[in-house]
PDB file of C-alpha atoms in Angstrom:
ATOM      1  CA  UNK A   1      -0.005  -0.001  -0.004  1.00  0.00           C
ATOM      2  CA  UNK A   2       1.558   3.235  -1.078  1.00  0.00           C
ATOM      3  CA  UNK A   3       0.968   6.661   0.433  1.00  0.00           C
ATOM      4  CA  UNK A   4      -1.763   7.689  -2.011  1.00  0.00           C
ATOM      5  CA  UNK A   5      -3.776   4.541  -1.284  1.00  0.00           C
ATOM      6  CA  UNK A   6      -3.378   5.076   2.441  1.00  0.00           C
ATOM      7  CA  UNK A   7      -4.588   8.674   2.246  1.00  0.00           C
ATOM      8  CA  UNK A   8      -7.516   7.656   0.052  1.00  0.00           C
ATOM      9  CA  UNK A   9      -8.431   4.976   2.590  1.00  0.00           C
ATOM     10  CA  UNK A  10      -8.363   7.491   5.468  1.00  0.00           C
ATOM     11  CA  UNK A  11     -10.521   9.984   3.575  1.00  0.00           C
ATOM     12  CA  UNK A  12     -13.041   7.312   2.614  1.00  0.00           C
ATOM     13  CA  UNK A  13     -13.437   6.289   6.273  1.00  0.00           C
ATOM     14  CA  UNK A  14     -13.815   9.973   7.263  1.00  0.00           C
ATOM     15  CA  UNK A  15     -16.519  10.489   4.620  1.00  0.00           C
ATOM     16  CA  UNK A  16     -18.386   7.408   5.852  1.00  0.00           C
ATOM     17  CA  UNK A  17     -18.466   8.738   9.411  1.00  0.00           C
ATOM     18  CA  UNK A  18     -19.821  12.063   8.164  1.00  0.00           C
ATOM     19  CA  UNK A  19     -22.578  10.258   6.282  1.00  0.00           C
ATOM     20  CA  UNK A  20     -23.526   8.214   9.344  1.00  0.00           C
ATOM     21  CA  UNK A  21     -23.766  11.370  11.436  1.00  0.00           C
ATOM     22  CA  UNK A  22     -26.204  12.860   8.943  1.00  0.00           C
ATOM     23  CA  UNK A  23     -28.341   9.723   8.956  1.00  0.00           C
ATOM     24  CA  UNK A  24     -28.559   9.675  12.748  1.00  0.00           C
ATOM     25  CA  UNK A  25     -30.253  13.063  12.537  1.00  0.00           C
ATOM     26  CA  UNK A  26     -32.843  11.663  10.125  1.00  0.00           C
ATOM     27  CA  UNK A  27     -33.683   8.789  12.473  1.00  0.00           C
ATOM     28  CA  UNK A  28     -33.803  10.974  15.605  1.00  0.00           C
ATOM     29  CA  UNK A  29     -36.187  13.316  13.802  1.00  0.00           C
ATOM     30  CA  UNK A  30     -38.301  10.369  12.637  1.00  0.00           C
ATOM     31  CA  UNK A  31     -38.528   8.950  16.175  1.00  0.00           C
ATOM     32  CA  UNK A  32     -39.588  12.330  17.563  1.00  0.00           C
ATOM     33  CA  UNK A  33     -42.144  12.782  14.837  1.00  0.00           C
ATOM     34  CA  UNK A  34     -43.427   9.235  15.474  1.00  0.00           C
ATOM     35  CA  UNK A  35     -44.066  10.031  19.119  1.00  0.00           C
ATOM     36  CA  UNK A  36     -45.605  13.430  18.347  1.00  0.00           C
ATOM     37  CA  UNK A  37     -47.923  12.106  15.658  1.00  0.00           C
ATOM     38  CA  UNK A  38     -48.714   9.090  17.810  1.00  0.00           C
ATOM     39  CA  UNK A  39     -50.273  11.310  20.418  1.00  0.00           C
ATOM     40  CA  UNK A  40     -51.922  13.656  17.917  1.00  0.00           C
ATOM     41  CA  UNK A  41     -53.426  11.257  15.347  1.00  0.00           C
ATOM     42  CA  UNK A  42     -52.878   7.931  17.084  1.00  0.00           C
ATOM     43  CA  UNK A  43     -50.210   5.299  16.833  1.00  0.00           C
ATOM     44  CA  UNK A  44     -52.186   3.405  14.224  1.00  0.00           C
ATOM     45  CA  UNK A  45     -50.834   5.549  11.380  1.00  0.00           C
ATOM     46  CA  UNK A  46     -47.821   7.281  12.910  1.00  0.00           C
ATOM     47  CA  UNK A  47     -45.522   4.363  11.961  1.00  0.00           C
ATOM     48  CA  UNK A  48     -45.668   5.624   8.374  1.00  0.00           C
ATOM     49  CA  UNK A  49     -43.062   8.186   9.398  1.00  0.00           C
ATOM     50  CA  UNK A  50     -40.440   5.423   9.344  1.00  0.00           C
ATOM     51  CA  UNK A  51     -41.253   4.558   5.733  1.00  0.00           C
ATOM     52  CA  UNK A  52     -40.643   8.175   4.779  1.00  0.00           C
ATOM     53  CA  UNK A  53     -37.415   8.173   6.828  1.00  0.00           C
ATOM     54  CA  UNK A  54     -36.149   5.183   4.843  1.00  0.00           C
ATOM     55  CA  UNK A  55     -36.999   7.018   1.611  1.00  0.00           C
ATOM     56  CA  UNK A  56     -35.213  10.164   2.771  1.00  0.00           C
ATOM     57  CA  UNK A  57     -32.137   8.164   3.810  1.00  0.00           C
ATOM     58  CA  UNK A  58     -31.986   6.332   0.465  1.00  0.00           C
ATOM     59  CA  UNK A  59     -32.367   9.601  -1.437  1.00  0.00           C
ATOM     60  CA  UNK A  60     -29.636  11.247   0.644  1.00  0.00           C
ATOM     61  CA  UNK A  61     -27.317   8.262   0.172  1.00  0.00           C
ATOM     62  CA  UNK A  62     -27.840   8.296  -3.569  1.00  0.00           C
ATOM     63  CA  UNK A  63     -26.982  12.004  -3.737  1.00  0.00           C
ATOM     64  CA  UNK A  64     -23.907  11.646  -1.495  1.00  0.00           C
ATOM     65  CA  UNK A  65     -22.294   8.679  -3.214  1.00  0.00           C
ATOM     66  CA  UNK A  66     -20.042   9.195  -6.162  1.00  0.00           C
ATOM     67  CA  UNK A  67     -20.963   7.444  -9.399  1.00  0.00           C
ATOM     68  CA  UNK A  68     -18.540   4.720 -10.386  1.00  0.00           C
ATOM     69  CA  UNK A  69     -16.692   5.410 -13.577  1.00  0.00           C
TER      70      UNK A  69
END
């Protein structure tokens, strides 16, 4: 492993930790919204928030990843 590969490896790990931090915010917001909507409209339909959270996470991941060339 030469120096360039090592630096690329370090930056890729750093970018992955940044992405994980952003996704934690999505899931914390979804959990809070689940509880809030659960008390407002009932827990019968508030679980739908998690489906939208998955969609938001997948959309964010697709925008953050680099296309392979």
